[in-house]
Coordinates of C-alpha atoms in Angstrom, one line a residue:
M935 CA -50.8 -27.9 -6.1
T936 CA -50.6 -27.9 -1.9
T937 CA -53.8 -27.6 -0.2
Q938 CA -54.4 -26.1 3.4
K939 CA -54.3 -29.7 4.8
E940 CA -50.7 -30.5 3.1
H941 CA -50.0 -27.2 4.3
N942 CA -50.6 -28.1 8.0
M943 CA -49.0 -31.6 8.1
C944 CA -46.2 -29.8 6.6
Q945 CA -46.0 -27.8 9.4
N946 CA -46.5 -30.7 12.2
F947 CA -44.0 -32.3 10.2
F948 CA -41.2 -29.7 10.4
K949 CA -42.1 -29.0 14.4
L950 CA -41.6 -33.4 14.7
V951 CA -38.1 -32.6 13.2
L952 CA -37.3 -29.9 15.4
S953 CA -37.9 -32.5 18.2
L954 CA -36.4 -35.6 17.2
L955 CA -33.1 -33.0 16.1
A956 CA -32.5 -31.2 19.1
F957 CA -29.9 -33.7 20.3
L958 CA -28.1 -32.7 17.6
G959 CA -25.0 -31.1 17.9
A960 CA -24.4 -28.0 16.0
A961 CA -21.7 -27.3 13.7
T962 CA -19.2 -24.0 14.6
H963 CA -15.9 -22.6 13.6
L964 CA -14.5 -20.2 15.7
H965 CA -11.6 -17.8 14.9
A966 CA -10.1 -14.6 16.8
Q967 CA -10.3 -11.5 15.7
A968 CA -8.4 -9.9 12.9
P969 CA -5.1 -8.9 13.8
V970 CA -3.8 -5.6 14.8
I971 CA -0.1 -4.3 13.5
T972 CA 2.0 -3.1 16.4
S973 CA 5.1 -2.5 15.3
A974 CA 7.0 0.9 14.5
A975 CA 4.8 3.4 12.1
T976 CA 8.4 5.0 11.1
I977 CA 11.8 2.9 10.8
Q978 CA 15.5 4.6 9.5
G979 CA 17.4 3.1 7.2
T980 CA 20.3 3.9 5.3
V981 CA 21.5 3.1 1.7
G982 CA 24.2 0.3 1.2
Q983 CA 23.8 -0.7 4.7
S984 CA 22.2 -3.7 6.1
F985 CA 18.5 -3.0 6.9
S986 CA 16.0 -5.0 9.3
Y987 CA 12.8 -4.4 10.7
S988 CA 9.6 -7.3 11.8
I989 CA 5.9 -6.6 11.6
T990 CA 4.6 -7.9 14.8
A991 CA 0.9 -8.3 15.4
T992 CA -1.5 -9.5 17.6
E993 CA -3.6 -12.6 17.2
S994 CA 0.0 -15.0 16.1
P995 CA -0.3 -14.1 12.4
T996 CA 0.5 -16.5 10.1
S997 CA 1.3 -15.0 7.0
F998 CA 2.3 -11.2 6.1
G999 CA 2.6 -8.7 3.3
A1000 CA 4.3 -5.3 3.0
A1001 CA 3.8 -3.4 -0.3
N1002 CA 5.7 -0.2 -2.0
L1003 CA 9.0 -1.7 -0.4
P1004 CA 12.4 0.7 -1.1
A1005 CA 14.5 -1.1 -3.6
G1006 CA 17.3 -3.5 -2.4
V1007 CA 14.7 -5.1 0.8
S1008 CA 12.4 -7.8 0.4
L1009 CA 9.6 -9.5 2.9
N1010 CA 9.7 -12.6 4.2
P1011 CA 6.3 -13.4 4.4
T1012 CA 6.6 -16.2 6.9
T1013 CA 8.4 -14.3 9.5
G1014 CA 6.9 -10.9 8.5
V1015 CA 10.9 -9.6 8.6
I1016 CA 11.9 -7.0 6.3
S1017 CA 15.7 -7.1 5.2
G1018 CA 18.2 -6.5 2.7
T1019 CA 20.3 -3.9 1.9
P1020 CA 18.6 -0.5 0.5
T1021 CA 19.5 0.9 -2.5
T1022 CA 17.9 4.1 -3.1
A1023 CA 17.5 6.9 -1.2
G1024 CA 14.0 8.4 0.1
T1025 CA 10.7 8.3 1.7
Y1026 CA 8.5 5.1 1.3
T1027 CA 4.7 4.9 2.8
I1028 CA 4.6 1.0 3.3
N1029 CA 1.1 -0.9 3.2
L1030 CA 1.6 -3.8 5.9
T1031 CA -0.6 -6.6 6.7
A1032 CA -0.8 -9.3 8.8
S1033 CA -2.9 -12.3 8.5
I1034 CA -4.3 -15.0 10.9
G1035 CA -4.6 -17.2 7.7
I1036 CA -8.0 -17.3 6.7
P1037 CA -8.4 -16.3 3.3
S1038 CA -11.3 -13.9 1.7
G1039 CA -14.6 -14.9 1.0
T1040 CA -14.1 -17.5 4.2
L1041 CA -17.8 -19.6 5.3
V1042 CA -18.7 -19.9 8.7
A1043 CA -21.4 -22.1 9.5
W1044 CA -23.6 -23.6 12.7
G1045 CA -26.9 -25.4 14.0
G1046 CA -28.0 -28.3 12.3
N1047 CA -25.6 -30.2 10.7
D1048 CA -27.9 -33.7 10.3
N1049 CA -27.0 -33.5 6.2
G1050 CA -23.7 -31.9 6.4
Q1051 CA -25.3 -28.3 5.7
T1052 CA -22.8 -26.8 8.3
T1053 CA -19.8 -29.0 7.4
V1054 CA -18.2 -26.4 5.0
P1055 CA -15.7 -28.2 2.6
A1056 CA -12.2 -28.3 3.1
G1057 CA -10.5 -25.7 1.5
L1058 CA -13.4 -23.6 0.1
T1059 CA -12.2 -19.6 -0.1
R1060 CA -13.0 -16.7 -2.7
V1061 CA -16.4 -17.2 -1.6
T1062 CA -18.7 -14.2 -2.8
A1063 CA -22.1 -15.2 -1.9
I1064 CA -23.7 -17.5 -0.1
A1065 CA -27.7 -19.2 -0.4
G1066 CA -29.3 -21.6 2.8
G1067 CA -31.9 -23.9 1.4
G1068 CA -34.0 -26.1 3.5
W1069 CA -31.1 -28.9 4.6
H1070 CA -28.4 -27.5 2.3
T1071 CA -25.8 -24.7 1.8
A1072 CA -24.8 -23.2 -1.7
A1073 CA -21.6 -20.6 -1.8
L1074 CA -20.9 -18.8 -5.0
K1075 CA -17.1 -18.1 -5.6
S1076 CA -15.3 -15.2 -7.6
D1077 CA -14.7 -17.2 -10.4
G1078 CA -18.2 -17.3 -11.3
T1079 CA -19.0 -20.6 -10.1
V1080 CA -21.3 -22.6 -7.8
V1081 CA -20.6 -25.1 -4.8
A1082 CA -23.1 -26.8 -2.7
W1083 CA -23.2 -29.2 0.0
G1084 CA -25.4 -30.8 2.6
D1085 CA -29.2 -32.7 1.8
N1086 CA -28.9 -34.1 -1.8
Q1087 CA -32.0 -36.2 -2.0
Y1088 CA -33.7 -34.1 -4.8
G1089 CA -30.4 -33.2 -7.0
Q1090 CA -30.4 -29.6 -4.9
T1091 CA -26.5 -30.1 -4.3
T1092 CA -25.6 -31.4 -7.5
V1093 CA -24.2 -28.3 -9.4
P1094 CA -25.0 -28.6 -13.5
T1095 CA -21.7 -29.5 -15.0
G1096 CA -19.8 -26.7 -16.9
L1097 CA -22.1 -24.2 -15.1
T1098 CA -20.0 -21.1 -15.2
G1099 CA -20.6 -17.2 -15.2
V1100 CA -23.3 -17.3 -12.1
T1101 CA -23.4 -14.1 -10.8
A1102 CA -25.9 -14.8 -7.6
I1103 CA -27.4 -17.8 -6.1
A1104 CA -30.5 -18.5 -4.2
G1105 CA -31.9 -21.5 -1.9
G1106 CA -35.4 -23.1 -2.4
V1107 CA -36.0 -26.0 0.3
Y1108 CA -35.3 -28.7 -1.8
H1109 CA -33.8 -26.5 -4.7
T1110 CA -31.3 -24.2 -6.0
V1111 CA -31.2 -21.4 -8.6
A1112 CA -28.5 -19.6 -10.3
L1113 CA -28.3 -16.3 -11.9
K1114 CA -25.9 -15.7 -14.9
S1115 CA -23.9 -12.8 -16.0
D1116 CA -26.1 -13.3 -19.5
G1117 CA -29.4 -12.6 -17.4
T1118 CA -30.4 -15.8 -17.3
V1119 CA -31.3 -18.5 -14.8
V1120 CA -30.4 -22.0 -14.1
A1121 CA -32.3 -24.2 -11.4
W1122 CA -31.7 -27.8 -10.2
G1123 CA -32.9 -30.0 -7.4
S1124 CA -36.6 -30.8 -6.7
N1125 CA -39.3 -29.7 -9.3
A1126 CA -42.2 -31.5 -8.3
N1127 CA -43.9 -27.9 -8.8
G1128 CA -42.0 -26.8 -12.0
Q1129 CA -39.9 -24.6 -9.7
T1130 CA -36.8 -25.6 -11.5
T1131 CA -38.7 -25.3 -15.2
V1132 CA -37.3 -21.8 -16.0
P1133 CA -39.9 -20.4 -17.7
T1134 CA -38.6 -20.3 -21.5
G1135 CA -37.1 -16.8 -23.0
L1136 CA -36.6 -15.6 -19.3
T1137 CA -33.3 -13.0 -19.9
D1138 CA -32.8 -9.7 -18.6
V1139 CA -32.7 -10.6 -15.0
T1140 CA -30.9 -9.1 -12.3
A1141 CA -32.0 -11.2 -9.1
I1142 CA -33.7 -14.3 -7.8
A1143 CA -35.1 -16.1 -5.1
G1144 CA -36.3 -19.6 -3.8
G1145 CA -39.4 -20.6 -1.5
Y1146 CA -40.8 -24.3 -0.5
G1147 CA -42.1 -24.9 -4.2
H1148 CA -41.6 -22.1 -6.3
T1149 CA -39.1 -19.4 -7.7
V1150 CA -38.6 -16.1 -8.6
A1151 CA -37.0 -13.9 -10.6
L1152 CA -36.7 -9.8 -10.7
K1153 CA -36.2 -8.3 -14.4
R1154 CA -34.1 -5.2 -15.0
D1155 CA -36.9 -3.2 -15.9
G1156 CA -38.4 -3.7 -11.9
T1157 CA -40.9 -6.3 -12.8
V1158 CA -41.4 -9.8 -11.5
V1159 CA -41.4 -13.2 -12.9
A1160 CA -43.1 -16.3 -10.8
W1161 CA -42.8 -19.9 -11.0
G1162 CA -43.8 -23.5 -9.5
D1163 CA -46.0 -24.2 -6.5
N1164 CA -49.1 -21.6 -6.8
G1165 CA -51.0 -23.1 -4.0
N1166 CA -51.0 -20.1 -2.3
G1167 CA -51.1 -17.7 -4.5
Q1168 CA -47.6 -17.3 -3.9
T1169 CA -46.6 -17.3 -8.0
T1170 CA -49.2 -14.9 -9.1
V1171 CA -47.5 -11.3 -8.9
P1172 CA -49.8 -8.8 -8.0
A1173 CA -51.0 -6.9 -11.7
G1174 CA -49.0 -3.4 -12.5
L1175 CA -45.9 -4.3 -10.0
T1176 CA -43.3 -2.3 -10.9
G1177 CA -39.9 -0.4 -9.6
V1178 CA -38.8 -3.7 -7.4
T1179 CA -35.6 -3.4 -6.8
A1180 CA -35.1 -6.7 -4.5
I1181 CA -37.0 -10.1 -4.1
A1182 CA -37.3 -12.9 -1.1
G1183 CA -39.1 -16.5 -1.4
G1184 CA -40.9 -17.5 2.0
V1185 CA -42.5 -21.2 2.1
Y1186 CA -45.8 -20.2 0.6
H1187 CA -45.3 -16.2 -0.3
T1188 CA -43.4 -13.8 -1.9
V1189 CA -41.9 -10.3 -0.6
A1190 CA -40.8 -7.6 -3.3
L1191 CA -39.0 -4.5 -2.3
K1192 CA -39.8 -1.6 -4.3
S1193 CA -37.9 1.3 -5.3
N1194 CA -39.4 3.8 -2.9
G1195 CA -38.7 2.0 0.0
T1196 CA -42.3 0.0 0.3
V1197 CA -42.7 -3.6 0.7
V1198 CA -45.3 -5.6 -1.4
A1199 CA -46.0 -9.3 -0.2
W1200 CA -48.3 -12.1 -1.9
G1201 CA -49.2 -15.6 -1.1
N1202 CA -50.3 -17.1 2.0
A1203 CA -51.2 -15.1 5.1
G1204 CA -52.1 -17.5 7.6
Y1205 CA -49.2 -16.1 9.8
G1206 CA -50.0 -12.8 8.7
Q1207 CA -46.5 -12.7 6.6
T1208 CA -47.9 -10.5 4.1
T1209 CA -49.6 -8.1 5.9
V1210 CA -46.8 -5.4 6.0
P1211 CA -47.3 -3.3 8.8
A1212 CA -48.8 0.1 7.9
G1213 CA -46.5 3.0 7.4
L1214 CA -43.6 0.8 6.9
T1215 CA -41.2 2.7 4.5
G1216 CA -37.4 3.4 4.3
V1217 CA -37.0 0.0 3.3
T1218 CA -33.4 -1.5 2.0
A1219 CA -33.9 -4.8 2.0
I1220 CA -35.9 -7.7 2.5
A1221 CA -35.7 -11.5 3.5
V1222 CA -37.7 -14.2 4.6
G1223 CA -38.2 -17.1 6.8
W1224 CA -40.6 -19.9 7.0
Y1225 CA -43.4 -17.9 7.9
Q1226 CA -42.0 -14.8 8.8
T1227 CA -40.8 -11.5 7.0
V1228 CA -38.3 -9.5 7.9
A1229 CA -37.2 -5.7 6.3
L1230 CA -34.0 -4.0 6.9
K1231 CA -34.4 0.0 7.4
G1232 CA -32.1 2.6 6.0
D1233 CA -31.5 3.9 9.6
G1234 CA -29.9 0.2 10.6
T1235 CA -33.0 -0.9 12.1
V1236 CA -35.0 -4.5 11.5
V1237 CA -39.0 -5.0 11.5
A1238 CA -40.1 -8.3 11.2
W1239 CA -43.9 -9.8 11.2
G1240 CA -45.6 -12.8 10.5
A1241 CA -45.2 -16.4 12.6
N1242 CA -43.4 -15.6 16.1
A1243 CA -44.2 -18.6 18.0
D1244 CA -40.3 -19.3 18.6
G1245 CA -40.0 -14.8 19.1
Q1246 CA -38.3 -15.3 15.3
A1247 CA -40.3 -11.7 14.7
T1248 CA -39.3 -10.5 18.3
V1249 CA -36.5 -8.3 17.1
P1250 CA -33.9 -7.5 20.1
A1251 CA -34.7 -4.3 21.7
G1252 CA -32.2 -2.1 20.7
L1253 CA -31.1 -3.6 17.6
T1254 CA -28.8 -1.3 15.3
G1255 CA -26.7 -0.8 13.1
V1256 CA -27.6 -3.9 10.8
T1257 CA -26.2 -4.3 7.4
A1258 CA -28.0 -7.4 5.6
I1259 CA -30.9 -10.1 7.5
A1260 CA -31.9 -13.4 6.8
G1261 CA -34.2 -16.0 7.7
G1262 CA -34.6 -19.9 8.9
Y1263 CA -37.5 -22.0 9.9
G1264 CA -38.3 -20.2 13.1
H1265 CA -35.2 -18.2 13.5
T1266 CA -33.9 -14.8 12.4
V1267 CA -30.4 -13.4 11.6
A1268 CA -28.8 -9.6 11.3
S1269 CA -25.3 -8.5 10.5
K1270 CA -24.4 -5.4 11.7
R1271 CA -21.8 -2.4 10.6
D1272 CA -19.2 -3.7 12.7
G1273 CA -19.2 -7.3 11.5
T1274 CA -20.6 -9.3 14.2
V1275 CA -23.9 -11.2 14.1
V1276 CA -27.3 -11.5 16.0
A1277 CA -29.7 -13.9 16.0
W1278 CA -33.0 -14.7 17.6
G1279 CA -35.9 -17.3 17.7
V1280 CA -36.2 -21.0 17.9
N1281 CA -32.4 -22.2 18.7
K1282 CA -32.9 -26.5 19.5
H1283 CA -30.2 -26.7 17.1
G1284 CA -27.8 -24.1 18.1
Q1285 CA -28.8 -22.3 14.8
T1286 CA -29.1 -18.8 16.6
T1287 CA -25.9 -19.6 19.2
V1288 CA -23.3 -17.4 17.2
P1289 CA -19.8 -18.7 17.4
A1290 CA -18.1 -16.2 19.8
G1291 CA -15.9 -14.1 18.9
L1292 CA -17.4 -14.2 15.5
T1293 CA -16.7 -10.5 13.4
G1294 CA -15.6 -9.4 10.0
V1295 CA -18.8 -11.0 8.3
T1296 CA -20.1 -9.4 5.4
A1297 CA -23.0 -11.6 4.4
I1298 CA -25.0 -14.1 6.3
A1299 CA -27.8 -16.9 4.9
G1300 CA -30.5 -19.1 7.3
G1301 CA -31.7 -22.4 6.5
V1302 CA -34.4 -24.7 8.4
Y1303 CA -32.3 -25.3 11.5
H1304 CA -28.7 -23.7 10.3
T1305 CA -27.1 -20.2 9.6
V1306 CA -24.3 -19.8 7.9
A1307 CA -21.9 -16.6 7.2
L1308 CA -19.4 -15.0 5.0
K1309 CA -16.8 -13.7 6.3
S1310 CA -13.7 -10.9 4.7
D1311 CA -10.5 -11.7 5.3
W1312 CA -8.7 -11.8 8.7
T1313 CA -6.1 -9.4 7.8
G1314 CA -5.0 -6.6 10.0
T1315 CA -4.0 -3.8 7.8
A1316 CA -1.2 -0.5 8.6
T1317 CA 1.2 1.9 7.0
A1318 CA 4.4 2.2 8.1
T1319 CA 7.1 5.0 6.7
I1320 CA 10.6 3.9 6.3
V1321 CA 13.1 7.0 5.3
I1322 CA 15.8 6.2 3.7
S1323 CA 18.6 8.0 4.2
K1324 CA 22.0 9.2 1.8
A1325 CA 24.9 7.3 2.2
P1326 CA 28.1 8.6 3.5
Q1327 CA 31.3 8.1 1.3
T1328 CA 34.9 8.3 1.4
I1329 CA 37.6 9.5 -1.3
E1330 CA 40.9 7.7 -1.6
F1331 CA 43.3 10.8 -2.3
A1332 CA 46.6 9.4 -4.2
D1333 CA 49.5 11.2 -2.8
I1334 CA 51.1 14.1 -4.2
G1335 CA 54.2 14.0 -2.6
H1336 CA 56.7 17.3 -2.4
P1337 CA 56.9 18.4 -5.6
T1338 CA 59.4 21.5 -6.0
F1339 CA 59.1 24.1 -8.9
P1340 CA 59.5 24.3 -11.7
A1341 CA 58.0 21.0 -12.6
D1342 CA 56.2 18.8 -15.0
P1343 CA 52.3 18.9 -14.6
I1344 CA 51.2 16.2 -12.1
A1345 CA 48.2 13.8 -12.7
L1346 CA 45.9 13.8 -9.8
S1347 CA 44.4 10.1 -9.2
A1348 CA 41.2 9.9 -6.6
R1349 CA 38.5 7.3 -6.3
A1350 CA 35.2 7.5 -4.2
S1351 CA 34.0 4.7 -2.4
S1352 CA 30.5 5.1 -4.1
G1353 CA 31.8 4.9 -7.4
L1354 CA 30.8 8.4 -8.8
G1355 CA 33.3 10.6 -10.4
V1356 CA 35.7 13.0 -8.6
T1357 CA 36.7 16.2 -9.6
F1358 CA 39.7 18.4 -8.7
S1359 CA 40.2 22.0 -7.8
V1360 CA 43.0 24.2 -6.1
V1361 CA 41.8 25.7 -2.6
S1362 CA 44.4 28.1 -2.7
G1363 CA 48.4 28.5 -3.5
P1364 CA 50.6 29.1 -6.8
A1365 CA 48.7 26.3 -8.8
T1366 CA 45.7 25.7 -11.5
V1367 CA 43.9 22.3 -12.1
S1368 CA 42.4 21.4 -15.4
G1369 CA 40.7 18.0 -15.1
S1370 CA 42.8 15.7 -13.2
T1371 CA 45.6 17.6 -13.7
L1372 CA 48.0 20.2 -11.8
T1373 CA 49.5 22.7 -12.6
L1374 CA 52.4 24.7 -10.4
T1375 CA 53.1 28.6 -11.3
G1376 CA 55.3 29.2 -8.2
T1377 CA 56.8 28.5 -5.2
G1378 CA 54.6 28.8 -1.6
T1379 CA 52.1 26.1 -0.3
V1380 CA 49.6 25.0 -2.2
T1381 CA 46.1 23.2 -0.8
V1382 CA 44.4 21.1 -3.5
M1383 CA 40.9 19.4 -2.7
A1384 CA 39.3 16.1 -4.3
S1385 CA 35.5 16.3 -4.1
Q1386 CA 32.7 14.5 -5.0
S1387 CA 28.9 15.9 -4.8
G1388 CA 26.7 13.5 -4.1
N1389 CA 23.3 12.6 -5.7
T1390 CA 20.4 11.1 -4.7
D1391 CA 21.6 8.1 -2.6
Y1392 CA 24.9 9.4 -1.8
L1393 CA 25.9 12.3 0.5
E1394 CA 28.7 14.7 -0.7
A1395 CA 32.2 14.4 0.3
S1396 CA 35.9 15.8 -0.1
V1397 CA 39.8 15.4 1.4
N1398 CA 42.2 18.2 0.8
Q1399 CA 46.2 17.4 0.2
T1400 CA 48.5 20.7 1.1
F1401 CA 52.1 21.0 0.2
T1402 CA 55.0 23.6 0.3
L1403 CA 56.5 24.5 -3.1
T1404 CA 60.8 25.2 -2.7
S1405 CA 62.4 26.0 -5.9
V1406 CA 65.6 24.2 -7.5
L1407 CA 66.7 26.9 -9.6
E1408 CA 70.3 28.3 -8.5
T1409 CA 71.3 31.4 -6.6
P1410 CA 71.9 34.1 -9.1
V1411 CA 75.6 35.2 -9.2
I1412 CA 75.7 39.4 -9.9
T1413 CA 78.5 40.0 -12.6
S1414 CA 77.9 43.5 -13.4
P1415 CA 81.0 46.0 -12.1
T1416 CA 80.8 47.0 -8.1
V1417 CA 82.4 50.2 -9.0
V1418 CA 80.5 53.0 -11.0
T1419 CA 81.1 56.7 -11.2
A1420 CA 79.0 59.2 -12.3
M1421 CA 78.7 63.2 -12.5
D1422 CA 76.5 65.1 -11.2
C1423 CA 73.5 66.7 -13.2
E1424 CA 74.2 64.0 -16.3
P1425 CA 72.4 61.4 -17.2
F1426 CA 73.6 57.7 -15.7
A1427 CA 72.9 53.9 -16.5
Y1428 CA 74.1 50.9 -15.2
T1429 CA 72.8 47.4 -15.4
I1430 CA 72.5 44.8 -13.2
T1431 CA 73.7 41.5 -14.6
A1432 CA 73.6 38.1 -13.0
T1433 CA 73.7 34.5 -14.1
G1434 CA 70.9 32.2 -14.0
S1435 CA 68.6 34.3 -16.0
P1436 CA 67.3 36.5 -13.0
T1437 CA 63.9 37.8 -13.3
Y1438 CA 63.7 40.0 -10.7
F1439 CA 66.4 42.7 -9.7
D1440 CA 66.6 45.7 -6.8
A1441 CA 69.2 48.2 -5.7
A1442 CA 68.8 50.7 -2.4
P1443 CA 69.3 52.6 -1.4
L1444 CA 70.0 54.4 -4.6
P1445 CA 71.6 58.2 -4.7
D1446 CA 68.9 61.0 -5.2
G1447 CA 67.5 61.2 -9.1
L1448 CA 68.2 57.5 -9.7
N1449 CA 65.4 54.4 -10.3
I1450 CA 65.9 50.7 -10.8
D1451 CA 64.0 49.0 -13.4
H1452 CA 63.3 45.6 -11.5
N1453 CA 62.3 43.2 -14.3
T1454 CA 65.5 44.3 -16.3
G1455 CA 67.9 45.4 -13.8
V1456 CA 68.7 49.1 -15.4
I1457 CA 69.6 51.6 -13.1
S1458 CA 69.1 55.0 -14.8
G1459 CA 68.4 59.0 -14.0
L1460 CA 70.3 62.0 -13.5
P1461 CA 71.8 62.3 -9.9
T1462 CA 71.8 65.3 -7.9
T1463 CA 73.4 65.0 -4.8
P1464 CA 77.2 63.8 -5.1
G1465 CA 79.0 61.8 -2.8
T1466 CA 79.5 58.1 -2.2
Y1467 CA 77.1 55.5 -2.4
T1468 CA 77.3 51.9 -1.0
I1469 CA 74.5 49.8 -2.8
N1470 CA 72.9 46.9 -2.2
L1471 CA 72.2 44.6 -5.5
T1472 CA 69.9 41.7 -5.6
A1473 CA 69.1 39.2 -8.5
S1474 CA 66.8 36.7 -8.3
I1475 CA 64.5 34.3 -9.8
G1476 CA 61.2 34.9 -8.6
I1477 CA 59.4 38.1 -6.2
P1478 CA 61.7 36.8 -2.6
S1479 CA 59.2 36.2 -0.2
G1480 CA 58.7 39.1 1.7
T1481 CA 59.6 41.8 0.0
V1482 CA 57.7 45.3 -1.1
V1483 CA 57.7 46.4 -4.6
A1484 CA 56.7 49.8 -5.4
W1485 CA 56.6 51.8 -8.6
G1486 CA 55.6 55.5 -9.8
N1487 CA 57.2 58.8 -8.7
N1488 CA 60.1 58.7 -6.4
A1489 CA 61.7 62.0 -6.2
N1490 CA 61.1 61.5 -2.4
G1491 CA 62.1 58.0 -2.0
Q1492 CA 58.4 56.8 -1.8

């Protein structure tokens, strides 16, 4: 138990330390702001053609990322160059990142460093929570393990071997506390007042806090358990206190936040630290310093009360947008929604001199003479659209040559540069196509097309070949008699005969009453007008070009 006299001596001791350490340097870690990606938001490419795009950003990034890249291209994470040969057409939304090399969960610490409390261990990353002790600092990693450094006079930085599954941490002046995922509590360091002797059977804990010589736990049912030094009533939880959502531990006092946004405090009230301002409501978070109490309201403003010798309870005018608060011996810290930090109160060790350019802060903690901030990943993000167009293709159509009619079927051959199948068709002329076989059906000009219809990655393409078909058959020679006699008004028949098996016959001009069958070459009918007629006979294979064929009644030569 600590008497009021001992309390006063303790207070004088810390004032002495402040004077002695005022000449020690403050440890700071400075970084620029997160990169801003400046490269083009829309990029064009083509299937099968070389592609290159560079991610550019401010702040000289040291690593880059790109997600959802088209097939065939890849990223060089060091240079930010995306390159390759796209194989699939489409529109791709790419998630780009540019980082200045500070991994997620990095700590920045400043202020007194006489025990190494602001010397963050090299390579410490993936931190999810931080806690400030008297002259030591603790960090919780994403894998559920704890790292602690600084003053270890009482073993407060000697993390128990095999401790895993931790979900929250808290720092007392000379001890450290961890909450495990199973709702149990582990504590180590000074146990002069029983502060590290966790009550037997304590489970279902959801939050923890540490004071000078006492420890506090919040249970799932909204009740509070406290143990350790009770010289000022700091572990005597008010009877009937329920509905608690957060707790904080000061040197000799304890504070609880209720679900209705009100605050309850008990323990030492020598500086008014347990005298909650009348009408204070809408509180969403609480913190304590050595002898001051701090509350964060839902509107982003801060209220502080208790010891104010160094201005630690004098909230800067106009401070808004606050998302987290913390307290030290004689200073108070707030982090804002924009990731910046504001600190006020004593600054003899630089604990309120926030490093220039510090942003991206997501959590803060205060020690006796130091301050700690947890930073998010210093990575700039952006989206870009890569449009990969279909590739053009060409067709190599093997030369058909100069066929004559008649001829055997011709095998057509063509190849598309895409490797896709080619189809053939007759555009015009006396020919037909089946698959890749061309069949000629007569004489004349023929145009044949080889085409490829394209697909999701290639454009359609086609190429034509045109040739003229000439007959290779010999000209028929007419062999039928050249002089024929007929009687007026008597039936007449005469057949044109010729060599070479003609397929078409003609005779003109015919006497009135006679007609010709062009297929058989038979001239027949009943002559009606006497006379001598000279008739031009023709026999041909096919219909001669430019001739006219007519049929039906020819009484008037029509």
